[in-house]
XYZ file of C-alpha atoms in Angstrom:
335
model
C -12.748 -48.688 -25.461
C -9.996 -47.852 -22.991
C -9.942 -44.174 -22.163
C -6.652 -42.478 -21.343
C -6.879 -40.028 -18.445
C -4.302 -37.228 -18.024
C -2.370 -39.255 -15.405
C -2.102 -42.232 -17.765
C -0.897 -39.990 -20.590
C 1.768 -38.546 -18.322
C 3.025 -41.970 -17.262
C 3.030 -43.137 -20.887
C 5.003 -40.072 -21.932
C 7.543 -40.669 -19.179
C 7.945 -44.379 -19.931
C 8.145 -43.983 -23.697
C 11.895 -43.103 -23.802
C 12.752 -46.007 -21.495
C 10.684 -48.534 -23.436
C 12.000 -47.182 -26.730
C 15.570 -47.471 -25.495
C 15.113 -51.044 -24.289
C 13.453 -52.051 -27.557
C 16.225 -50.488 -29.646
C 18.837 -52.176 -27.477
C 17.220 -55.587 -27.983
C 17.122 -55.056 -31.734
C 20.815 -54.193 -31.807
C 21.690 -57.099 -29.529
C 19.822 -59.587 -31.698
C 20.963 -58.291 -35.073
C 24.518 -57.221 -34.195
C 25.515 -59.382 -31.211
C 29.229 -58.742 -31.741
C 28.893 -54.954 -31.670
C 30.779 -53.559 -28.699
C 32.334 -50.243 -27.804
C 35.931 -49.917 -26.753
C 34.746 -49.848 -23.147
C 33.270 -53.275 -23.734
C 29.860 -52.017 -22.822
C 26.875 -53.431 -24.580
C 25.122 -50.907 -26.850
C 21.900 -52.261 -25.469
C 22.995 -51.226 -21.978
C 23.979 -47.745 -23.205
C 20.699 -47.278 -24.974
C 18.876 -48.534 -21.923
C 20.733 -46.056 -19.676
C 19.967 -43.258 -22.122
C 16.345 -44.269 -22.037
C 16.415 -44.316 -18.254
C 17.897 -40.805 -18.169
C 15.294 -39.736 -20.682
C 12.706 -40.890 -18.203
C 14.199 -39.589 -14.984
C 15.053 -36.080 -16.198
C 11.564 -35.253 -17.574
C 10.029 -36.738 -14.433
C 12.240 -34.531 -12.273
C 11.379 -31.452 -14.325
C 7.699 -32.342 -14.111
C 7.886 -32.535 -10.321
C 9.659 -29.147 -10.200
C 7.008 -27.576 -12.424
C 4.193 -29.074 -10.372
C 5.669 -27.783 -7.125
C 6.250 -24.333 -8.640
C 2.671 -24.229 -9.916
C 1.403 -25.311 -6.495
C 3.443 -22.576 -4.785
C 2.133 -19.966 -7.226
C -1.425 -21.151 -6.710
C -0.991 -20.978 -2.940
C 0.430 -17.434 -3.158
C -2.476 -16.319 -5.340
C -4.893 -17.920 -2.915
C -3.322 -16.097 0.022
C -3.452 -12.791 -1.867
C -7.124 -13.309 -2.707
C -7.914 -14.211 0.893
C -6.007 -11.164 2.144
C -7.881 -8.897 -0.277
C -11.204 -10.341 0.866
C -10.208 -9.863 4.504
C -9.154 -6.241 3.867
C -12.421 -5.545 2.037
C -14.466 -6.994 4.892
C -12.481 -4.959 7.425
C -13.024 -1.819 5.346
C -16.776 -2.399 5.132
C -16.963 -2.912 8.884
C -15.091 0.353 9.463
C -17.330 2.146 6.977
C -20.393 0.789 8.742
C -19.005 2.007 12.061
C -18.156 5.465 10.708
C -21.581 5.962 9.135
C -23.662 4.500 11.948
C -23.095 7.271 14.509
C -23.840 10.275 12.269
C -26.883 8.542 10.777
C -28.189 7.818 14.264
C -27.651 11.459 15.210
C -29.465 12.622 12.066
C -32.447 10.381 12.817
C -32.546 11.625 16.407
C -32.385 15.234 15.249
C -35.192 14.750 12.742
C -37.307 13.029 15.401
C -36.833 15.997 17.720
C -37.881 18.395 14.982
C -41.032 16.370 14.310
C -41.908 16.385 17.999
C -41.401 20.134 18.248
C -43.896 20.818 15.497
C -45.148 24.351 15.076
C -44.799 25.289 18.741
C -43.083 28.619 18.689
C -41.675 28.153 22.170
C -39.657 25.238 20.968
C -37.908 27.082 18.141
C -34.654 27.000 20.067
C -34.793 23.194 20.337
C -35.633 22.889 16.649
C -32.682 25.083 15.710
C -30.350 22.981 17.818
C -31.641 19.784 16.219
C -31.212 21.252 12.736
C -27.667 22.317 13.585
C -26.878 18.777 14.733
C -28.344 17.263 11.566
C -26.379 19.700 9.447
C -23.125 18.890 11.278
C -23.591 15.147 10.881
C -24.510 15.506 7.209
C -21.322 17.505 6.679
C -19.360 14.775 8.451
C -20.727 12.148 6.089
C -20.031 14.413 3.109
C -16.381 14.792 4.193
C -16.050 11.048 4.610
C -17.508 10.325 1.176
C -15.364 13.057 -0.366
C -12.186 11.644 1.184
C -13.028 8.133 -0.010
C -13.655 9.438 -3.516
C -10.349 11.312 -3.444
C -8.524 8.181 -2.287
C -10.062 6.064 -5.051
C -9.094 8.723 -7.583
C -5.479 8.740 -6.403
C -5.230 4.970 -6.760
C -6.205 4.996 -10.419
C -5.354 8.323 -12.023
C -2.104 9.147 -13.775
C 0.130 11.528 -11.863
C 2.558 14.189 -12.964
C 6.220 13.386 -13.491
C 8.135 16.596 -12.857
C 11.248 17.434 -10.840
C 10.370 18.367 -7.254
C 12.620 20.530 -5.072
C 12.002 19.043 -1.634
C 13.586 21.826 0.471
C 11.255 24.340 -1.174
C 8.326 21.978 -0.713
C 9.127 21.438 2.977
C 9.384 25.203 3.450
C 5.889 25.535 1.997
C 4.602 22.733 4.234
C 6.061 24.474 7.281
C 4.392 27.754 6.363
C 1.079 25.978 5.854
C 1.453 24.281 9.248
C 0.945 27.660 10.917
C -2.660 27.576 9.757
C -3.336 24.157 11.308
C -5.523 24.547 14.415
C -3.516 24.221 17.656
C -0.190 24.211 15.761
C 0.788 27.442 17.496
C 0.735 25.543 20.812
C 3.331 23.023 19.547
C 7.022 23.516 18.885
C 7.396 22.883 15.150
C 10.980 22.383 13.920
C 12.351 21.758 10.464
C 15.741 20.241 9.699
C 16.722 20.172 6.033
C 20.442 19.643 5.233
C 22.219 22.268 3.175
C 25.838 21.054 3.444
C 27.867 19.664 1.844
C 25.125 19.657 -0.796
C 21.379 20.187 -0.789
C 18.837 17.408 -1.055
C 18.634 15.899 -4.544
C 15.520 16.299 -6.637
C 12.779 13.702 -6.702
C 10.284 13.141 -9.493
C 6.547 13.319 -9.144
C 3.481 15.409 -8.496
C 4.417 18.345 -6.273
C 0.856 19.020 -5.138
C 0.230 15.419 -4.119
C 3.506 15.274 -2.195
C 2.541 18.524 -0.468
C -0.830 17.063 0.544
C 0.842 13.905 1.906
C 3.351 15.844 4.010
C 0.731 18.289 5.222
C -1.416 15.347 6.345
C 1.474 13.997 8.388
C 2.155 17.356 10.033
C -1.563 17.843 10.776
C -1.692 14.370 12.332
C 1.365 15.119 14.473
C -0.285 18.299 15.735
C -3.646 16.629 16.261
C -2.281 13.777 18.356
C 0.070 15.816 20.507
C -0.467 18.221 23.384
C 0.419 21.873 23.950
C 4.183 22.176 24.433
C 4.938 18.958 22.495
C 7.477 18.996 19.676
C 6.852 18.261 16.006
C 9.970 17.761 13.892
C 10.133 17.632 10.100
C 13.418 16.060 9.024
C 14.995 15.310 5.658
C 18.169 13.514 4.605
C 19.752 11.719 1.654
C 20.167 7.958 1.936
C 21.860 6.492 -1.130
C 19.392 6.497 -3.990
C 16.609 7.673 -1.724
C 15.505 10.801 0.070
C 14.292 10.128 3.586
C 11.611 12.404 5.040
C 10.409 12.055 8.613
C 7.652 13.717 10.586
C 8.140 13.034 14.280
C 6.237 14.146 17.354
C 6.358 13.740 21.104
C 2.621 13.145 21.278
C 0.439 10.319 22.536
C 2.006 7.595 20.397
C 0.244 4.473 19.118
C -0.261 1.201 21.013
C 1.853 -1.579 19.551
C -1.146 -3.730 18.582
C -2.561 -0.892 16.455
C 0.539 0.069 14.486
C -0.095 -2.505 11.753
C -3.547 -1.056 11.052
C -2.828 2.646 10.752
C -2.307 2.635 6.964
C -5.719 1.121 6.222
C -8.703 3.206 5.148
C -10.904 4.408 8.034
C -8.556 2.855 10.581
C -8.869 4.689 13.887
C -7.145 3.548 17.027
C -8.780 3.470 20.435
C -7.236 6.802 21.461
C -8.075 8.401 18.101
C -11.806 7.705 18.197
C -12.447 10.750 20.347
C -10.458 12.980 17.963
C -12.304 14.447 14.953
C -11.259 12.935 11.634
C -12.245 10.456 8.957
C -9.365 7.988 9.271
C -8.345 8.550 5.647
C -5.221 10.681 6.157
C -2.545 7.992 6.493
C -4.161 5.826 3.813
C -3.955 8.811 1.471
C -0.288 9.337 2.383
C 0.458 5.681 1.640
C -1.220 5.817 -1.764
C 0.528 9.053 -2.774
C 3.972 7.811 -1.791
C 3.639 4.341 -3.317
C 2.362 5.911 -6.562
C 5.697 7.771 -6.616
C 7.657 4.535 -6.247
C 8.340 5.328 -2.596
C 7.860 3.595 0.721
C 6.206 4.484 4.014
C 6.876 3.227 7.526
C 5.926 4.139 11.047
C 7.584 3.775 14.436
C 5.747 4.637 17.598
C 5.852 4.193 21.346
C 2.661 4.423 23.305
C 2.822 7.583 25.395
C 6.123 8.785 23.913
C 5.477 9.769 20.297
C 5.523 8.697 16.676
C 7.841 8.880 13.670
C 6.395 8.514 10.172
C 9.069 7.880 7.532
C 8.820 8.407 3.785
C 11.362 7.219 1.242
C 11.273 8.692 -2.241
C 13.594 7.645 -5.068
C 16.073 10.286 -6.168
C 15.300 11.499 -9.663
C 17.099 9.444 -12.286
C 18.627 6.909 -9.909
C 16.070 4.282 -8.947
C 12.412 3.738 -8.183
C 9.317 3.298 -10.278
C 8.604 6.066 -12.740
C 5.194 7.645 -12.289
C 2.578 7.012 -14.938
C 2.052 9.247 -17.931
C 1.778 12.856 -16.900
C -1.632 14.451 -17.008
C -1.540 18.244 -16.619
C -4.047 19.427 -14.091
C -4.888 22.557 -12.195
C -2.586 23.205 -9.263
C -4.095 23.889 -5.866
C -2.782 25.450 -2.721
C -2.834 23.751 0.663
C -6.366 24.982 1.291
C -7.578 23.274 -1.854
C -8.035 26.529 -3.796
C -7.066 26.619 -7.448
C -3.960 28.588 -8.315
C -2.148 29.570 -11.493
């Protein structure tokens, strides 16, 4: 028995209109040989042409569909490959971040074991315990930040009107408590004329955390006497927020990596931190339907830009609101 494969079925389906048209034309020609249209065209020819068109058009549409499906499949494949590459890069960063504190913990424990009960070595034992405690706290902060980031990516966020000038004022006040901030020149520029900034919609506490992270980063990667500017403006259906500094800047080959989890540039590896801050900012802003971008010049400074949709104009509405306890910038619960 002859078995029809999908390719044979397709060809048969494409040829069927043509063969049917030719057969019908022959029948008409044989039974009604005198039948002619005013254009003196044989009905058989017309039917044949119709059959030909019935073949060509479906074939053309089939080719279009096949190419579209191939393009979609290629795009999905690229997305899957990119996700796998990002996951591998994240695991390598996680391995790097955990390796040093774990090594320090093992070394500290080994020192304690060597000290034993010798009273004279109590000072060394205390130092080793302090080192172990510090490294354990470092790992705890890293795990806590990763858990917080995962929570932000999945949880529903509030959808309430946010007064950005008031929020930026609060961020500026909180900046005074950031270590070393007093040695920088912190400026804020929020327009008041001819009208104030429009409202945005979202979770005020999360937006505060994102902006505070940016200001803390600007302070951390700048030197005494450097300037940190917090700027805001209206741009069509968006509000543009910028945190700029005259600090160390970022090498060009590292700019594309700064938004990834645990990403730490060469110059940043000697600065305390978990490498989660900018990733957290990105997640918070994108969950609000906004956009993030960064411009930097190595040795001259950095500008981090945030775009948030103006309330009621454009952008992606946040997910269903889930009331939750509000917290101040130190993480303490507040009414």
